[in-house]
């Protein structure tokens, strides 16, 4: 199959080369120079530029048949880098990658929208990283040496998660055709980094009363550690079904993964609407008004459905605004954050105030005292399903880092958990 594809591949590669050279579609030559300066191996291409180029045939091909087009694009990037700096290209083993951004239209989905019609297509998925595996090296090319005949042989290994060509099946070679034993030269073999993550739907996007869906993502080479648990990300990649390992028969149900080609983190700040000129005018007006002090005005407008409680609201406002951190010259650190404990009779509106804070704060996690054990608040040890190794999963306190954590029903918490909270509050 590869032999017939070679001329087509070359033609596609030349088209992509022309695209990278053409000045009309974004200045990609300078981007390639920057890539060499910054010591990267992945060129980020905007799909909108591709759509504007030659009626957008290339963009359509990439979205519909990434298995044919992406490897050709990778080769084109490699050739372009060769023209700019051949030495650098050799240093990176001649492997360069392309990542995509821009508007994906119907291919921009949440994990719930990944249906069968998107299999084998280029998609853009957004969600929260729920768990990360460790980074493992994965063999790409193994080198075998035979002591009897003093010959070395090379095998290239591809598994179903690779884009370039069919997976190579075949056992790791132990002996050559004549039956001489082979020794694997681990030092000369070539490896790549390999990591899997799970992405979960964002809780505010999931329909009410349904569990958020998740999807496994495979990151290779330079993308590993691009995201950590708790980050909101956009992942662009190829959605693909992996065949079952079972011999011969299958049940017809496949495990699906996303092979990432670009990871972009969406911080919650980025999703907040920007301030318009009108907003800024109003802010200045409040700041200059003689009639009312801005602090009391803000405190009054906090949770307006609850009457009174001015002191409580002023305290909560201080918590939302945050204090000032001090890093002393001699190396001490004084925290700038305010912690609040609200105590009161039942149905005074404590939980309502908490709910209000949860909805206004930019980065907020809520939990209850009873439901979260001490482990769940800081970190939990879980077992990795694929490799059976242990690893840490972040709890509420870690996910809410740099933001606000609301704990309801604080009195129901056991003493052990309270200690783990004190540790966090001192940070």
XYZ file of C-alpha atoms in Angstrom:
427
model
C 0.000 0.000 0.000
C 2.907 2.320 0.757
C 4.356 1.994 -2.757
C 1.215 3.291 -4.486
C 0.881 6.076 -1.941
C 4.408 7.395 -2.491
C 3.754 9.567 -5.594
C 0.551 10.958 -4.056
C 2.428 11.614 -0.831
C 5.143 13.480 -2.734
C 2.564 15.564 -4.605
C 0.837 16.473 -1.347
C 4.158 17.292 0.241
C 4.987 19.671 -2.605
C 1.629 21.396 -2.214
C 2.275 21.930 1.472
C 5.779 23.197 0.658
C 4.213 25.756 -1.704
C 1.802 26.766 1.042
C 4.643 27.299 3.510
C 6.549 29.336 0.921
C 3.641 31.468 -0.257
C 3.539 34.850 1.433
C -0.224 35.328 1.063
C -1.089 32.833 3.784
C 0.522 34.056 6.995
C 4.282 34.459 7.231
C 5.328 30.865 7.793
C 8.953 31.330 6.778
C 9.597 33.596 9.744
C 7.693 31.129 11.950
C 10.042 28.378 10.808
C 13.031 30.570 11.645
C 11.560 31.211 15.099
C 11.041 27.477 15.525
C 14.770 26.922 14.943
C 15.728 29.738 17.326
C 13.459 28.484 20.100
C 14.661 24.886 19.705
C 11.192 23.491 18.978
C 10.138 20.710 16.636
C 6.461 21.523 16.135
C 5.131 24.165 13.755
C 1.668 25.484 14.603
C -0.387 26.144 11.476
C -3.650 28.057 11.447
C -6.396 26.276 9.501
C -7.877 29.600 8.439
C -4.681 30.353 6.505
C -4.991 26.965 4.803
C -8.607 27.667 3.903
C -7.626 30.915 2.212
C -5.001 29.106 0.122
C -6.137 27.609 -3.233
C -9.866 27.234 -2.457
C -9.064 25.443 0.796
C -8.564 21.987 -0.704
C -5.715 21.307 1.712
C -7.724 22.339 4.761
C -10.587 20.100 3.714
C -8.225 17.183 3.144
C -6.641 17.655 6.556
C -9.980 17.678 8.341
C -11.433 14.727 6.434
C -8.403 12.488 5.850
C -5.650 13.394 8.300
C -3.937 10.012 7.881
C -3.070 10.910 4.296
C -2.330 14.593 4.766
C -0.635 15.038 8.146
C 2.434 12.848 7.403
C 2.911 14.747 4.133
C 2.713 18.032 6.016
C 5.280 16.785 8.560
C 7.661 16.011 5.698
C 7.065 19.444 4.204
C 7.945 21.081 7.522
C 11.093 18.985 7.694
C 12.160 20.086 4.198
C 11.439 23.717 5.001
C 13.587 23.499 8.127
C 16.317 21.857 6.030
C 16.360 24.889 3.762
C 16.638 27.265 6.715
C 19.116 25.354 8.867
C 20.198 21.870 7.800
C 22.441 21.440 10.834
C 19.544 21.942 13.252
C 17.407 19.491 11.312
C 20.072 16.821 11.617
C 20.381 17.489 15.326
C 16.663 16.747 15.747
C 16.849 13.423 13.768
C 14.935 14.993 10.856
C 11.641 14.571 12.702
C 9.388 17.592 12.762
C 5.686 17.812 13.450
C 2.818 20.078 12.621
C 0.051 21.176 14.970
C -3.183 22.918 14.055
C -5.230 25.756 15.457
C -7.947 28.022 14.111
C -11.630 27.353 13.632
C -12.733 23.752 13.217
C -16.433 24.284 12.618
C -18.387 21.085 13.165
C -15.195 19.294 14.237
C -14.932 21.379 17.414
C -16.623 19.223 20.060
C -16.685 18.252 23.712
C -15.976 14.623 24.642
C -19.751 14.017 24.482
C -19.850 15.013 20.814
C -17.210 12.526 19.678
C -19.401 10.200 17.673
C -18.705 7.590 15.018
C -18.911 10.115 12.192
C -15.733 11.788 13.469
C -13.620 8.612 13.492
C -10.463 9.123 11.469
C -11.055 12.882 11.228
C -9.129 15.798 12.661
C -11.038 17.134 15.663
C -10.651 19.782 18.327
C -11.832 18.701 21.775
C -12.139 20.852 24.847
C -12.339 19.712 28.439
C -10.576 19.409 31.755
C -7.600 17.092 32.194
C -8.728 14.629 34.841
C -5.719 12.345 35.050
C -2.252 12.016 33.615
C -0.070 8.944 33.309
C 3.660 8.923 33.848
C 5.903 9.535 30.865
C 7.254 6.331 29.368
C 9.813 5.977 26.628
C 8.466 4.072 23.646
C 10.746 2.347 21.179
C 10.649 3.665 17.610
C 13.657 1.916 16.137
C 15.446 -0.985 17.768
C 18.962 -2.067 16.826
C 19.960 -5.730 17.123
C 23.474 -7.112 17.021
C 24.395 -10.695 16.263
C 27.617 -11.815 17.968
C 28.064 -14.819 15.629
C 27.929 -13.020 12.279
C 28.811 -9.538 13.631
C 25.915 -8.012 11.707
C 23.556 -5.376 13.061
C 19.927 -5.161 11.978
C 17.412 -2.415 12.575
C 13.701 -2.817 13.094
C 11.251 0.077 13.030
C 8.310 -0.303 15.367
C 4.945 1.365 14.826
C 1.869 0.698 16.869
C -1.739 1.605 15.994
C -1.269 5.055 17.535
C 1.183 6.224 14.888
C 0.039 8.271 11.916
C 2.770 7.355 9.452
C 1.984 4.060 7.820
C 0.485 0.808 8.998
C 1.411 -0.621 12.375
C 4.190 -3.185 12.264
C 3.176 -6.402 13.884
C 5.839 -8.845 14.719
C 7.575 -10.058 17.756
C 10.679 -8.398 19.049
C 13.328 -10.368 17.124
C 15.316 -12.847 19.235
C 17.241 -14.533 16.412
C 17.887 -13.929 12.718
C 16.876 -16.140 9.771
C 19.734 -18.593 10.306
C 18.862 -18.964 13.973
C 21.804 -17.027 15.390
C 20.852 -15.295 18.639
C 20.439 -11.491 18.529
C 21.337 -9.020 21.258
C 19.370 -5.786 21.471
C 21.565 -2.701 21.636
C 19.539 -0.508 23.957
C 21.942 2.405 23.705
C 21.635 2.706 19.927
C 17.872 2.286 19.748
C 15.686 5.354 19.244
C 12.863 6.131 21.650
C 10.128 8.720 21.927
C 8.256 10.058 24.925
C 4.772 8.708 25.392
C 2.047 9.765 27.797
C -1.695 9.252 28.072
C -4.199 11.629 29.611
C -7.928 11.590 30.167
C -9.989 14.610 29.301
C -13.343 15.154 30.931
C -16.181 17.365 29.854
C -16.280 20.722 31.604
C -18.883 20.519 34.369
C -20.701 23.632 33.147
C -21.126 22.113 29.668
C -22.455 18.729 30.743
C -26.252 18.406 30.596
C -27.855 18.414 34.021
C -27.990 15.146 35.860
C -25.611 13.324 33.531
C -22.120 12.226 34.332
C -19.450 14.048 32.351
C -17.942 11.898 29.580
C -14.228 11.450 29.174
C -11.849 10.456 26.399
C -8.269 9.171 26.429
C -5.639 11.267 24.694
C -2.221 10.076 23.589
C 0.637 12.566 23.663
C 3.963 11.806 21.996
C 7.402 13.400 21.694
C 7.381 17.111 22.493
C 3.782 17.270 23.731
C 4.294 15.291 26.938
C 3.652 17.268 30.113
C 1.878 19.958 28.104
C -1.016 19.772 30.557
C -1.443 18.777 34.172
C -4.573 17.530 35.953
C -7.078 20.310 36.551
C -6.108 22.363 33.482
C -8.737 23.377 30.965
C -7.385 22.524 27.544
C -8.176 22.464 23.848
C -6.651 19.420 22.223
C -6.390 19.121 18.466
C -5.788 15.664 17.112
C -7.004 12.674 15.167
C -9.853 10.648 16.638
C -9.159 6.992 16.065
C -10.401 3.513 16.991
C -7.830 1.033 18.217
C -8.310 -2.633 17.308
C -8.614 -5.120 20.129
C -5.627 -7.298 20.866
C -7.790 -10.416 20.982
C -6.846 -13.009 18.360
C -9.068 -13.109 15.307
C -12.571 -12.366 16.546
C -13.716 -9.006 17.845
C -16.922 -7.961 19.529
C -17.161 -5.077 17.097
C -16.756 -2.512 19.893
C -13.469 -0.646 19.834
C -11.584 1.495 22.267
C -11.199 5.000 20.868
C -8.422 7.466 21.547
C -7.406 10.911 20.410
C -3.890 11.246 18.974
C -2.952 14.790 19.865
C -1.073 17.134 17.583
C -1.485 20.387 19.533
C -2.398 21.175 23.143
C -3.583 24.654 24.016
C -4.463 25.537 27.583
C -7.575 27.595 28.211
C -7.197 29.289 31.540
C -10.470 30.236 33.153
C -9.375 33.883 32.861
C -9.316 33.546 29.089
C -12.952 32.438 29.058
C -14.135 35.462 31.044
C -15.518 38.276 28.872
C -13.071 41.182 28.388
C -13.898 44.621 29.782
C -15.477 46.964 27.258
C -14.872 50.721 27.198
C -18.339 51.170 28.663
C -17.472 48.965 31.643
C -14.292 50.909 32.313
C -16.224 54.192 32.214
C -18.652 52.859 34.828
C -15.797 51.594 36.999
C -14.189 55.044 36.975
C -17.539 56.631 37.775
C -17.942 54.458 40.872
C -14.380 55.160 41.937
C -14.893 58.939 41.745
C -18.396 59.173 43.222
C -18.509 61.193 46.462
C -21.894 59.864 47.521
C -20.882 56.305 48.339
C -17.627 54.597 49.265
C -16.737 51.930 46.620
C -15.938 49.366 49.305
C -19.347 49.567 50.978
C -21.060 49.655 47.594
C -19.305 46.438 46.528
C -20.027 44.820 49.864
C -23.717 45.742 49.576
C -23.970 44.279 46.083
C -22.506 40.955 47.185
C -25.314 38.360 47.348
C -28.024 41.046 47.073
C -30.812 38.528 47.751
C -29.718 38.297 51.409
C -30.577 41.285 53.602
C -28.191 42.749 56.166
C -25.049 40.884 57.286
C -22.898 43.857 56.309
C -19.853 42.725 58.268
C -20.004 39.243 56.805
C -20.238 40.643 53.300
C -17.319 43.011 53.865
C -15.275 40.048 55.047
C -16.196 38.016 51.964
C -15.321 40.948 49.734
C -11.865 41.110 51.316
C -11.483 37.393 50.661
C -12.458 37.780 46.989
C -10.097 40.708 46.460
C -7.238 39.029 48.307
C -4.525 40.715 50.349
C -0.967 41.532 49.455
C 1.786 38.936 49.511
C 5.132 39.822 51.063
C 8.345 38.086 50.146
C 10.796 39.298 52.754
C 14.410 39.996 51.823
C 15.680 37.411 54.272
C 13.556 34.757 52.630
C 10.404 34.761 54.721
C 7.000 34.640 53.044
C 3.807 36.148 54.379
C 0.673 34.990 52.612
C -1.672 37.545 51.159
C -4.812 35.415 51.116
C -7.699 35.773 53.521
C -9.356 32.695 55.011
C -12.877 32.995 56.393
C -14.816 30.764 58.768
C -18.547 31.537 58.884
C -20.421 30.327 61.948
C -24.150 30.796 62.450
C -27.538 29.279 63.135
C -29.163 27.039 60.521
C -30.821 28.786 57.577
C -29.172 32.150 58.061
C -27.967 32.091 54.483
C -24.424 30.809 54.974
C -24.657 28.382 52.054
C -26.288 31.062 49.926
C -23.304 33.351 50.426
C -21.039 30.428 49.604
C -23.003 29.728 46.437
C -22.693 33.387 45.417
C -18.926 33.334 45.855
C -18.774 30.144 43.809
C -20.593 31.795 40.913
C -18.645 35.063 40.891
C -15.082 33.895 41.535
C -12.939 33.257 38.478
C -11.500 29.961 39.687
C -13.506 28.158 42.310
C -13.973 24.614 43.633
C -16.703 23.632 46.107
C -16.758 20.605 48.331
C -18.460 19.581 51.563
C -16.808 18.602 54.811
C -18.410 15.186 55.042
C -18.057 14.115 51.440
C -14.368 14.857 51.165
C -12.025 12.800 53.233
C -8.627 14.324 53.950
C -7.260 12.427 51.005
C -9.837 13.851 48.646
C -8.995 17.392 49.654
C -5.280 17.263 48.943
C -4.310 14.284 46.795
C -5.223 10.639 46.352
C -3.106 7.686 45.338
C -4.709 5.731 42.499
C -3.528 2.811 40.442
C -2.836 3.340 36.774
C -5.047 1.024 34.726
C -2.748 0.397 31.789
C 0.569 -0.181 33.520
C -0.540 -1.015 37.058
C 1.711 1.671 38.561
C 0.668 3.943 41.398
C 0.344 7.642 40.857
C -1.102 10.728 42.468
C -4.384 12.300 41.520
C -5.041 15.871 42.548
C -7.761 16.653 45.046
C -9.950 19.736 45.540
C -7.279 21.816 47.258
C -4.761 21.271 44.476
C -7.273 21.931 41.710
C -8.351 25.165 43.380
C -4.794 26.426 43.715
C -4.579 30.110 42.888
C -8.335 30.365 43.287
C -10.933 29.847 45.983
C -12.030 26.628 47.682
C -15.410 26.632 49.459
C -15.964 23.957 52.087
C -19.527 23.632 53.353
C -20.521 21.743 56.547
C -17.071 22.336 58.023
C -18.091 21.043 61.462
C -18.857 17.557 60.133
C -15.206 17.120 59.186
C -13.018 14.719 61.162
C -9.898 16.006 62.926
C -7.461 14.341 60.530
C -8.911 16.181 57.583
C -8.838 19.474 59.413
C -5.093 19.138 59.934
C -4.521 18.671 56.210
C -6.574 21.839 55.640
C -4.494 23.903 58.062
C -1.412 22.931 56.129
C -2.936 24.296 52.927
C -4.223 27.494 54.544
C -0.731 28.484 55.614
C 0.560 28.534 52.042
